[in-house]
CSV table of C-alpha atoms and ligand atoms in Angstrom, one decimal:
chain,number,residue,atom,x,y,z
A,1329,MET,CA,-4.9,23.3,-10.4
A,1330,ARG,CA,-1.4,22.6,-11.6
A,1331,GLU,CA,-0.7,19.2,-13.1
A,1332,ILE,CA,1.7,16.9,-11.2
A,1333,PRO,CA,3.4,14.3,-13.4
A,1334,ALA,CA,4.9,11.0,-12.1
A,1335,LEU,CA,8.4,11.5,-10.8
A,1336,LEU,CA,9.9,8.3,-12.2
A,1337,PRO,CA,8.5,5.9,-14.9
A,1338,LEU,CA,6.9,2.7,-13.5
A,1339,VAL,CA,6.3,-0.5,-15.5
A,1340,GLY,CA,2.5,-0.6,-16.2
A,1341,ALA,CA,2.0,3.1,-15.8
A,1342,ASP,CA,-0.2,3.1,-19.0
A,1343,THR,CA,-2.0,-0.1,-18.3
A,1344,GLN,CA,-5.6,0.1,-19.3
A,1345,VAL,CA,-8.4,-1.5,-17.2
A,1346,PRO,CA,-12.1,-2.0,-18.1
A,1347,VAL,CA,-14.8,0.0,-16.3
A,1348,LEU,CA,-18.5,-0.5,-16.0
A,1349,ASP,CA,-19.7,1.4,-19.0
A,1350,GLY,CA,-17.6,-0.6,-21.5
A,1351,ASP,CA,-14.7,1.9,-21.6
A,1352,TRP,CA,-11.1,1.2,-20.8
A,1353,VAL,CA,-9.2,3.7,-18.7
A,1354,THR,CA,-5.6,4.1,-17.5
A,1355,TYR,CA,-5.4,2.4,-14.2
A,1356,ALA,CA,-5.0,4.9,-11.3
A,1357,ASN,CA,-2.9,2.9,-9.0
A,1358,LEU,CA,-3.3,4.4,-5.5
A,1359,ASP,CA,-2.3,1.3,-3.6
A,1360,GLY,CA,1.5,1.4,-3.5
A,1361,ALA,CA,1.4,1.1,0.2
A,1362,ALA,CA,0.4,-2.5,-0.4
A,1363,SER,CA,2.7,-3.2,-3.3
A,1364,THR,CA,4.4,-0.9,-5.8
A,1365,PRO,CA,4.9,-1.8,-9.5
A,1366,ALA,CA,8.5,-2.0,-10.6
A,1367,LEU,CA,10.4,1.1,-11.6
A,1368,GLN,CA,11.2,0.9,-15.3
A,1369,SER,CA,14.9,1.1,-14.4
A,1370,VAL,CA,14.5,-1.9,-12.0
A,1371,ALA,CA,12.9,-4.0,-14.7
A,1372,ASP,CA,15.6,-3.0,-17.2
A,1373,ARG,CA,18.3,-4.0,-14.7
A,1374,VAL,CA,16.6,-7.4,-14.2
A,1375,ALA,CA,16.4,-7.9,-17.9
A,1376,ASP,CA,20.1,-7.0,-18.3
A,1377,VAL,CA,21.1,-9.5,-15.5
A,1378,MET,CA,19.0,-12.4,-16.6
A,1379,PRO,CA,21.3,-13.7,-19.3
A,1380,TRP,CA,24.0,-14.0,-16.6
A,1381,TYR,CA,21.8,-15.8,-14.1
A,1382,ALA,CA,23.3,-18.9,-12.5
A,1383,SER,CA,23.5,-20.4,-9.0
A,1384,VAL,CA,24.7,-18.0,-6.3
A,1385,HIS,CA,27.5,-19.2,-3.9
A,1386,ARG,CA,27.4,-22.7,-5.4
A,1387,GLY,CA,29.1,-23.1,-8.7
A,1388,ALA,CA,32.5,-23.0,-10.3
A,1389,GLY,CA,31.2,-21.8,-13.7
A,1390,TYR,CA,31.8,-18.3,-15.0
A,1391,LEU,CA,28.1,-17.4,-14.7
A,1392,SER,CA,28.0,-18.6,-11.1
A,1393,GLN,CA,30.9,-16.3,-10.4
A,1394,VAL,CA,29.2,-13.4,-12.1
A,1395,SER,CA,25.9,-14.1,-10.3
A,1396,THR,CA,27.6,-14.5,-6.9
A,1397,ALA,CA,29.4,-11.2,-7.4
A,1398,LEU,CA,26.2,-9.5,-8.5
A,1399,TYR,CA,24.4,-10.8,-5.4
A,1400,GLU,CA,27.1,-9.7,-3.0
A,1401,GLU,CA,27.4,-6.3,-4.7
A,1402,ALA,CA,23.6,-5.9,-4.4
A,1403,ARG,CA,23.9,-6.7,-0.6
A,1404,THR,CA,26.4,-3.9,-0.2
A,1405,GLU,CA,24.3,-1.5,-2.1
A,1406,ILE,CA,21.1,-2.4,-0.1
A,1407,GLY,CA,23.0,-1.9,3.2
A,1408,ALA,CA,24.5,1.4,2.1
A,1409,PHE,CA,21.0,2.6,1.1
A,1410,VAL,CA,19.9,2.3,4.7
A,1411,GLY,CA,23.1,3.7,6.1
A,1412,ALA,CA,24.6,0.4,7.4
A,1413,ARG,CA,27.5,0.9,9.7
A,1414,GLU,CA,30.8,-1.0,9.5
A,1415,GLY,CA,30.1,-4.3,11.1
A,1416,ASP,CA,26.3,-4.3,10.5
A,1417,LEU,CA,24.9,-7.2,8.6
A,1418,THR,CA,22.6,-7.0,5.6
A,1419,ILE,CA,20.6,-10.1,5.3
A,1420,ILE,CA,18.5,-10.7,2.2
A,1421,THR,CA,15.1,-12.0,3.2
A,1422,ARG,CA,11.7,-12.5,1.5
A,1423,ASN,CA,10.1,-9.4,2.9
A,1424,THR,CA,9.6,-7.3,6.0
A,1425,THR,CA,7.6,-10.1,7.7
A,1426,ASP,CA,10.5,-12.5,7.1
A,1427,SER,CA,13.0,-9.9,8.4
A,1428,ILE,CA,11.1,-9.2,11.6
A,1429,ASN,CA,10.5,-12.9,12.2
A,1430,LEU,CA,14.2,-13.5,11.8
A,1431,LEU,CA,15.1,-10.7,14.3
A,1432,ALA,CA,12.5,-12.1,16.7
A,1433,SER,CA,14.3,-15.5,16.6
A,1434,VAL,CA,17.5,-14.0,17.9
A,1435,VAL,CA,16.4,-11.2,20.3
A,1436,PRO,CA,17.9,-12.2,23.7
A,1437,GLY,CA,15.5,-10.3,26.0
A,1438,LYS,CA,12.1,-8.6,26.5
A,1439,VAL,CA,10.5,-6.6,23.7
A,1440,LEU,CA,8.4,-3.4,23.8
A,1441,VAL,CA,6.0,-2.8,21.0
A,1442,ILE,CA,3.2,-0.3,20.5
A,1443,ASP,CA,-0.3,-1.2,19.4
A,1444,VAL,CA,-0.1,0.8,16.2
A,1445,GLU,CA,1.9,-1.7,14.4
A,1446,HIS,CA,1.2,-3.8,11.3
A,1447,HIS,CA,0.8,-7.5,12.2
A,1448,ALA,CA,4.2,-8.2,10.8
A,1449,ASN,CA,5.7,-6.1,13.6
A,1450,PHE,CA,3.3,-7.3,16.2
A,1451,LEU,CA,2.7,-11.0,15.8
A,1452,PRO,CA,6.3,-12.0,16.0
A,1453,TRP,CA,6.4,-10.3,19.4
A,1454,GLN,CA,3.0,-11.1,20.7
A,1455,ASN,CA,4.1,-14.4,22.4
A,1456,HIS,CA,7.8,-13.8,22.3
A,1457,PRO,CA,9.5,-16.3,24.6
A,1458,GLN,CA,11.6,-13.6,26.2
A,1459,GLY,CA,8.4,-11.6,27.0
A,1460,VAL,CA,6.7,-8.6,25.6
A,1461,THR,CA,5.0,-5.4,26.7
A,1462,ILE,CA,2.4,-3.9,24.4
A,1463,VAL,CA,2.1,-0.2,24.9
A,1464,VAL,CA,-1.4,1.1,24.0
A,1465,GLY,CA,-0.9,4.4,22.1
A,1466,SER,CA,-2.5,7.5,23.3
A,1467,PRO,CA,-4.1,10.2,21.0
A,1468,THR,CA,-1.0,12.4,21.4
A,1469,VAL,CA,2.6,11.7,20.5
A,1470,THR,CA,3.7,13.2,23.7
A,1471,ALA,CA,1.6,11.0,25.9
A,1472,THR,CA,2.6,7.9,23.8
A,1473,LEU,CA,6.3,8.7,24.3
A,1474,ASP,CA,5.7,9.2,28.0
A,1475,ARG,CA,4.1,5.7,28.2
A,1476,ILE,CA,7.0,4.2,26.3
A,1477,GLU,CA,9.5,5.9,28.6
A,1478,ALA,CA,7.6,4.8,31.7
A,1479,GLU,CA,7.8,1.2,30.6
A,1480,LEU,CA,11.5,1.4,29.8
A,1481,GLU,CA,12.1,2.9,33.2
A,1482,GLY,CA,10.2,0.2,35.0
A,1483,GLU,CA,11.9,-2.8,33.5
A,1484,ALA,CA,14.8,-4.0,31.3
A,1485,TYR,CA,14.1,-4.4,27.6
A,1486,ALA,CA,16.3,-5.8,24.8
A,1487,LEU,CA,14.4,-4.2,22.0
A,1488,VAL,CA,11.8,-1.6,21.1
A,1489,ALA,CA,10.1,-2.5,17.8
A,1490,VAL,CA,8.6,0.6,16.2
A,1491,THR,CA,7.1,1.5,12.8
A,1492,GLY,CA,8.9,4.1,10.7
A,1493,ALA,CA,5.6,5.0,9.1
A,1494,SER,CA,2.2,3.5,9.8
A,1495,ASN,CA,0.6,1.6,7.0
A,1496,VAL,CA,-2.7,2.9,8.1
A,1497,THR,CA,-2.1,6.7,8.4
A,1498,GLY,CA,1.5,7.3,7.2
A,1499,GLU,CA,2.3,8.7,10.7
A,1500,SER,CA,5.2,7.8,13.0
A,1501,LEU,CA,6.5,8.7,16.4
A,1502,PRO,CA,9.6,10.9,16.2
A,1503,LEU,CA,12.1,8.2,15.7
A,1504,ASP,CA,15.0,10.2,17.2
A,1505,ARG,CA,13.1,10.5,20.4
A,1506,VAL,CA,12.2,6.8,20.5
A,1507,ILE,CA,15.8,5.8,19.8
A,1508,ALA,CA,17.2,8.2,22.3
A,1509,VAL,CA,14.9,7.0,25.1
A,1510,ALA,CA,15.4,3.3,24.3
A,1511,HIS,CA,19.2,3.6,24.2
A,1512,GLU,CA,19.1,5.6,27.5
A,1513,HIS,CA,17.5,2.5,29.1
A,1514,GLY,CA,19.8,0.0,27.4
A,1515,ALA,CA,17.3,-1.2,24.7
A,1516,ARG,CA,17.9,-1.5,21.0
A,1517,VAL,CA,15.5,-0.2,18.3
A,1518,LEU,CA,14.1,-2.0,15.3
A,1519,VAL,CA,12.5,0.3,12.8
A,1520,ASP,CA,9.9,-1.3,10.6
A,1521,GLY,CA,10.8,0.5,7.4
A,1522,ALA,CA,8.2,-1.2,5.1
A,1523,GLN,CA,6.3,2.0,4.6
A,1524,LEU,CA,9.1,4.5,5.3
A,1525,LEU,CA,11.7,3.9,2.7
A,1526,ALA,CA,9.6,4.5,-0.4
A,1527,HIS,CA,8.8,8.0,1.0
A,1528,ARG,CA,11.7,9.2,3.1
A,1529,ARG,CA,15.5,8.9,3.4
A,1530,PHE,CA,16.5,6.8,6.4
A,1531,SER,CA,20.0,5.9,7.7
A,1532,LEU,CA,20.9,3.6,10.5
A,1533,ALA,CA,24.2,5.5,11.0
A,1534,GLU,CA,22.5,8.9,11.2
A,1535,SER,CA,19.5,7.9,13.2
A,1536,ASP,CA,21.4,5.5,15.5
A,1537,ALA,CA,18.6,2.9,15.1
A,1538,ASP,CA,19.9,-0.6,15.5
A,1539,TYR,CA,17.9,-2.5,12.9
A,1540,VAL,CA,15.7,-1.8,9.9
A,1541,ALA,CA,13.4,-4.2,8.1
A,1542,PHE,CA,11.9,-3.6,4.7
A,1543,SER,CA,10.4,-5.1,1.6
A,1544,ALA,CA,11.4,-4.7,-2.1
A,1545,HIS,CA,7.9,-5.0,-3.3
A,1546,LYS,CA,7.0,-1.8,-1.5
A,1547,LEU,CA,10.1,-0.1,-2.9
A,1548,TYR,CA,9.4,-0.5,-6.6
A,1549,ALA,CA,11.3,-3.8,-6.9
A,1550,PRO,CA,8.6,-6.6,-6.7
A,1551,TYR,CA,10.9,-9.6,-7.3
A,1552,GLY,CA,10.5,-11.4,-3.9
A,1553,ALA,CA,13.2,-9.9,-1.7
A,1554,GLY,CA,13.4,-8.0,1.5
A,1555,ALA,CA,16.1,-7.1,3.9
A,1556,LEU,CA,17.1,-6.9,7.6
A,1557,VAL,CA,20.0,-4.7,8.2
A,1558,GLY,CA,21.6,-4.0,11.6
A,1559,ARG,CA,23.9,-5.0,14.5
A,1560,ARG,CA,25.8,-8.2,14.0
A,1561,ASP,CA,26.2,-9.8,17.5
A,1562,TRP,CA,22.6,-11.0,18.1
A,1563,LEU,CA,22.4,-12.3,14.5
A,1564,ASP,CA,25.7,-14.3,14.9
A,1565,ASP,CA,24.7,-15.6,18.4
A,1566,GLY,CA,21.2,-16.6,17.5
A,1567,PRO,CA,20.1,-19.9,15.8
A,1568,ALA,CA,20.2,-20.1,12.0
A,1569,TYR,CA,16.9,-18.9,10.8
A,1570,LEU,CA,16.6,-21.2,7.8
A,1571,SER,CA,18.3,-24.6,8.3
A,1572,GLY,CA,19.8,-25.8,5.1
A,1573,GLY,CA,22.4,-25.5,2.4
A,1574,GLY,CA,24.7,-22.5,2.6
A,1575,ALA,CA,24.1,-21.8,6.3
A,1576,VAL,CA,26.7,-24.3,7.6
A,1577,ARG,CA,30.4,-24.8,7.9
A,1578,GLN,CA,30.4,-28.5,8.5
A,1579,VAL,CA,27.7,-31.1,8.9
A,1580,GLN,CA,28.1,-34.5,10.5
A,1581,LEU,CA,25.4,-37.1,11.1
A,1582,ARG,CA,24.6,-35.8,14.6
A,1583,ASP,CA,26.2,-32.4,14.8
A,1584,THR,CA,26.4,-29.2,12.7
A,1585,SER,CA,28.7,-26.2,12.9
A,1586,TRP,CA,26.8,-23.2,11.6
A,1587,THR,CA,28.4,-20.3,9.8
A,1588,ASP,CA,28.1,-16.7,10.8
A,1589,GLY,CA,27.4,-13.5,8.9
A,1590,PRO,CA,24.4,-13.2,6.5
A,1591,ALA,CA,24.8,-16.8,5.2
A,1592,ARG,CA,23.8,-18.1,8.7
A,1593,HIS,CA,20.3,-16.9,8.1
A,1594,GLU,CA,20.0,-17.3,4.3
A,1595,GLY,CA,19.8,-21.1,4.0
A,1596,GLY,CA,18.9,-22.3,0.6
A,1597,THR,CA,19.6,-20.8,-2.8
A,1598,PRO,CA,19.6,-17.0,-2.6
A,1599,ASN,CA,17.1,-14.8,-4.5
A,1600,LEU,CA,19.6,-13.2,-6.9
A,1601,VAL,CA,16.9,-11.5,-9.0
A,1602,GLY,CA,15.2,-10.1,-5.9
A,1603,ALA,CA,18.5,-8.8,-4.5
A,1604,VAL,CA,19.6,-7.2,-7.8
A,1605,ALA,CA,16.2,-5.6,-8.3
A,1606,LEU,CA,16.1,-4.2,-4.8
A,1607,ALA,CA,19.6,-2.8,-5.2
A,1608,ALA,CA,18.6,-1.2,-8.5
A,1609,ALA,CA,15.6,0.4,-6.7
A,1610,CYS,CA,17.9,1.7,-4.0
A,1611,ARG,CA,20.1,3.2,-6.6
A,1612,ALA,CA,17.2,5.0,-8.3
A,1613,ILE,CA,15.8,6.4,-5.1
A,1614,GLU,CA,19.3,7.4,-3.9
A,1615,ALA,CA,19.7,9.4,-7.1
A,1616,LEU,CA,16.5,11.4,-6.5
A,1617,ASP,CA,16.8,15.0,-5.5
A,1618,THR,CA,15.5,15.0,-2.0
A,1619,LYS,CA,13.7,18.3,-2.3
A,1620,THR,CA,12.0,17.4,-5.6
A,1621,TRP,CA,11.0,14.0,-4.2
A,1622,HIS,CA,9.5,15.6,-1.1
A,1623,GLU,CA,7.7,18.3,-3.0
A,1624,HIS,CA,6.2,15.7,-5.4
A,1625,GLU,CA,4.8,13.6,-2.5
A,1626,THR,CA,3.6,16.6,-0.4
A,1627,ALA,CA,1.8,18.2,-3.3
A,1628,LEU,CA,0.0,14.9,-4.1
A,1629,ARG,CA,-0.8,14.2,-0.5
A,1630,ASP,CA,-2.1,17.8,0.1
A,1631,ARG,CA,-4.3,17.6,-2.9
A,1632,LEU,CA,-5.6,14.3,-1.8
A,1633,VAL,CA,-6.3,15.4,1.8
A,1634,SER,CA,-7.9,18.7,0.7
A,1635,GLY,CA,-10.1,16.8,-1.9
A,1636,LEU,CA,-11.2,14.3,0.7
A,1637,THR,CA,-12.0,16.9,3.4
A,1638,SER,CA,-14.1,18.8,0.8
A,1639,ILE,CA,-16.4,15.8,0.6
A,1640,GLU,CA,-19.3,15.5,3.0
A,1641,GLY,CA,-19.1,12.6,5.4
A,1642,VAL,CA,-15.4,11.8,4.8
A,1643,ARG,CA,-13.3,11.3,7.9
A,1644,ILE,CA,-9.6,10.9,7.7
A,1645,ALA,CA,-8.0,8.6,10.4
A,1646,ARG,CA,-5.2,9.9,12.4
A,1647,LEU,CA,-3.2,8.1,15.2
A,1648,TRP,CA,-1.9,11.3,16.8
A,1649,VAL,CA,-3.1,14.9,16.8
A,1650,ASP,CA,0.4,16.2,17.2
A,1651,SER,CA,2.5,14.0,14.9
A,1652,ASP,CA,4.9,15.2,12.2
A,1653,GLU,CA,4.0,15.3,8.6
A,1654,PRO,CA,2.9,11.8,7.6
A,1655,VAL,CA,4.1,10.0,4.4
A,1656,GLY,CA,1.8,9.6,1.4
A,1657,VAL,CA,-0.6,7.2,3.0
A,1658,VAL,CA,-4.1,8.4,3.8
A,1659,THR,CA,-7.0,6.3,5.3
A,1660,PHE,CA,-10.6,7.5,5.5
A,1661,THR,CA,-14.1,6.3,6.1
A,1662,MET,CA,-17.3,7.6,4.5
A,1663,GLU,CA,-20.5,8.1,6.4
A,1664,ASP,CA,-23.1,5.4,5.7
A,1665,ALA,CA,-20.9,3.5,3.2
A,1666,GLU,CA,-18.9,0.4,4.0
A,1667,PRO,CA,-15.2,0.7,2.9
A,1668,GLY,CA,-15.4,-2.4,0.8
A,1669,TYR,CA,-18.3,-1.0,-1.1
A,1670,VAL,CA,-16.5,2.3,-1.8
A,1671,ALA,CA,-13.4,0.4,-3.0
A,1672,ALA,CA,-15.3,-1.9,-5.3
A,1673,TYR,CA,-17.2,1.1,-6.8
A,1674,LEU,CA,-13.9,3.1,-7.3
A,1675,SER,CA,-12.4,0.1,-9.2
A,1676,ALA,CA,-15.5,-0.8,-11.2
A,1677,GLU,CA,-16.6,2.7,-12.2
A,1678,HIS,CA,-13.4,4.8,-12.2
A,1679,GLY,CA,-10.5,2.4,-12.7
A,1680,VAL,CA,-9.0,3.5,-9.4
A,1681,GLY,CA,-7.2,0.9,-7.2
A,1682,VAL,CA,-7.3,1.5,-3.5
A,1683,ARG,CA,-7.2,-0.8,-0.5
A,1684,ASP,CA,-9.9,-1.4,2.0
A,1685,GLY,CA,-10.1,-3.4,5.2
A,1686,ARG,CA,-8.3,-3.4,8.4
A,1687,PHE,CA,-4.8,-3.3,6.9
A,1688,CYS,CA,-3.3,-6.1,8.9
A,1689,ALA,CA,-3.5,-3.8,11.9
A,1690,HIS,CA,-6.5,-5.2,13.8
A,1691,PRO,CA,-5.6,-4.0,17.3
A,1692,LEU,CA,-5.1,-0.4,16.0
A,1693,LEU,CA,-8.3,-0.4,13.9
A,1694,ALA,CA,-10.2,-1.7,17.0
A,1695,ARG,CA,-8.8,1.2,19.1
A,1696,LEU,CA,-9.6,3.7,16.4
A,1697,ASP,CA,-13.2,2.3,16.5
A,1698,LEU,CA,-13.1,1.2,12.8
A,1699,PRO,CA,-14.5,-2.3,13.1
A,1700,LEU,CA,-15.4,-2.5,9.4
A,1701,GLY,CA,-12.1,-1.0,8.4
A,1702,ALA,CA,-11.5,1.9,6.1
A,1703,VAL,CA,-10.3,2.9,2.7
A,1704,ARG,CA,-6.6,3.6,2.2
A,1705,VAL,CA,-5.1,5.7,-0.6
A,1706,SER,CA,-1.4,5.9,-1.1
A,1707,VAL,CA,0.7,8.1,-3.4
A,1708,GLY,CA,4.3,7.6,-4.6
A,1709,LEU,CA,6.9,8.0,-7.3
A,1710,GLY,CA,4.5,7.0,-10.1
A,1711,THR,CA,1.4,8.9,-8.9
A,1712,THR,CA,0.1,11.8,-10.9
A,1713,SER,CA,-2.4,14.5,-10.0
A,1714,GLU,CA,-4.8,12.9,-12.5
A,1715,ASP,CA,-4.8,9.7,-10.4
A,1716,VAL,CA,-5.7,11.8,-7.3
A,1717,ASP,CA,-8.3,13.9,-9.1
A,1718,ARG,CA,-10.0,10.8,-10.5
A,1719,LEU,CA,-10.4,9.4,-7.1
A,1720,ILE,CA,-11.8,12.6,-5.7
A,1721,GLU,CA,-14.2,13.0,-8.6
A,1722,GLY,CA,-15.3,9.4,-8.1
A,1723,LEU,CA,-16.0,9.9,-4.5
A,1724,ARG,CA,-17.9,13.1,-5.2
A,1725,ALA,CA,-20.1,11.2,-7.7
A,1726,PHE,CA,-20.5,8.5,-5.1
A,1727,VAL,CA,-21.9,10.9,-2.4
A,1728,ASN,CA,-24.1,12.5,-5.1
A,1729,GLY,CA,-25.7,9.1,-5.7
A,1730,GLN,CA,-24.2,8.7,-9.2
A,1731,ILE,CA,-23.5,5.0,-8.8
A,1732,LYS,CA,-24.1,3.0,-11.9
A,1733,GLY,CA,-23.6,-0.6,-10.7
A,1734,ASP,CA,-25.3,-2.7,-8.1
A,1735,TYR,CA,-23.0,-3.9,-5.4
A,1736,ARG,CA,-23.6,-6.7,-3.0
A,1737,LEU,CA,-21.8,-8.1,0.1
A,1738,VAL,CA,-21.1,-11.8,-0.4
A,1739,ASP,CA,-19.1,-13.7,2.2
A,1740,GLY,CA,-17.7,-10.5,3.6
A,1741,LEU,CA,-16.6,-9.1,0.3
A,1742,TRP,CA,-18.2,-6.5,-1.8
A,1743,HIS,CA,-19.0,-7.5,-5.4
A,1744,LEU,CA,-20.3,-5.7,-8.5
A,1745,GLU,CA,-23.4,-7.6,-9.6
A,1746,ASN,CA,-23.5,-8.8,-13.2
A,1747,ASP,CA,-19.9,-7.9,-13.6
A,1748,ASN,CA,-19.3,-8.2,-17.4
A,1749,ARG,CA,-16.1,-6.2,-17.6
A,1750,PRO,CA,-13.9,-8.1,-20.1
A,1751,LEU,CA,-10.7,-9.8,-18.9
A,1752,PRO,CA,-7.4,-8.5,-20.3
A,1753,GLU,CA,-5.8,-10.8,-22.8
A,1754,ILE,CA,-3.2,-12.5,-20.5
A,1755,ASP,CA,-2.5,-16.1,-21.2
A,1756,GLY,CA,-3.9,-18.4,-18.5
A,1757,LEU,CA,-6.0,-15.7,-16.8
A,1758,LEU,CA,-9.4,-17.2,-16.3
A,1759,ALA,CA,-11.2,-14.9,-13.9
A,1760,LEU,CA,-10.6,-12.0,-11.5
A,1761,ALA,CA,-9.9,-13.0,-7.9
A,1762,ASP,CA,-11.4,-11.7,-4.7
A,1763,THR,CA,-8.7,-9.3,-3.6
A,1764,ALA,CA,-9.5,-8.5,0.0
A,1765,GLY,CA,-7.5,-11.6,1.1
A,1766,ILE,CA,-6.2,-12.5,4.5
A,1767,CYS,CA,-6.3,-9.0,5.9
A,1768,ALA,CA,-10.0,-8.5,5.1
A,1769,PRO,CA,-12.3,-7.1,7.7
A,1770,ASP,CA,-13.6,-10.6,8.6
B,537,PMP,N1,5.1,-3.4,8.1
B,537,PMP,C1,4.3,-2.4,7.5
B,537,PMP,C2,4.3,-1.1,8.1
B,537,PMP,C3,3.7,-2.8,6.4
B,537,PMP,O1,2.9,-1.8,5.8
B,537,PMP,C4,3.8,-4.1,5.8
B,537,PMP,C5,3.0,-4.5,4.6
B,537,PMP,N2,1.8,-4.0,4.4
B,537,PMP,C6,4.6,-5.0,6.5
B,537,PMP,C7,5.2,-4.6,7.6
B,537,PMP,C8,4.8,-6.3,6.0
B,537,PMP,O2,5.4,-6.3,4.7
B,537,PMP,P1,5.5,-7.6,3.9
B,537,PMP,O3,4.0,-8.0,3.6
B,537,PMP,O4,6.2,-7.2,2.6
B,537,PMP,O5,6.2,-8.6,4.6
């Protein structure tokens, strides 16, 4: 089979990790859907800017002027990347979760959400003071759209909050249809772009969506920023999201006049490095040839799916039987093997990093009847065919019983017993951490 190289260089692409038999292998990072490493161009841009770092929006010094200009230029670039219209606001946040919580704090009416969402696009709405309807998805796109339409016909909604790409399966509803039907009934649309923007072009202006939320750490710029971009009026009318310095015009002892625009919701010192990094990532992705980008991802995804389907007992999860081509995120289960076991084995014996668990999408995993979760593999700009092939070979060895280590479930997490893989020489690193974390299948 033909070799597929990475499309763009990522920091850490050559990082070696220890495996069970004492060897070190190049890490096969197939977990970009959780967090992507930085693009080399992003890290270079950050290094270029650091000597000029100073306070943003709060300083008369030359470097403060430079930093403030860099921050505002980054904002413009980030907005342009998602097709911000004239009058739209681009608010720099911490991540998608922050962006959606911010929007939730200003939405003036009832919200409609579908049960396929990541918790970040579910929990801010679950007990929304203006009310919420949770539409349970059906196994077909057509029926799911019908359910959404029926809800919108029956009642007035301010907002439909919908994923641009599922973090579980990479699928989405046809956004143009959701947006058209929402607008027809007077509702706005938020697109959760966390998984979308690292895989597909998206434009507010072209799609007519009203808001998009996304995270830099899923877009090759892991420096702590995210963004909410979209219609200005609700954001100017709603309460300041973070009370503090920078969000005000005038403060008296008992009364405050809040500013409007992005600063209203960006209380505290802005994350210059995060914004500059995100803008650099936007620039790098913008410069990709769309066809080449799509071909790279599709070739890797096809190879992954055909490899997985050739292995006995592997079942790939899908939300809809009739959805369009998903982005490069694939989730599967294996007969008679817990996902956490498979993931621990892949890491310890093959140097392959994947995600297991319920992916912060508990309602969806419950509906898909995956109470123990699943294994998720994701491909992106830095993925090579070698990464995918190593995963598939590892899984083949697994089903053939070629498992060298002993693995045990301790407190809900799978561990390699007698793990004596050496630690990398990083100052201050004392031990490996349990990585399943707060979204674990507990
Ligand atoms: N939405 C989706 C679809 C996601 O995949 C994620 C992250 N897994 C989020 C929202 C939340 O992103 P963050 O953790 O960066 O806030």
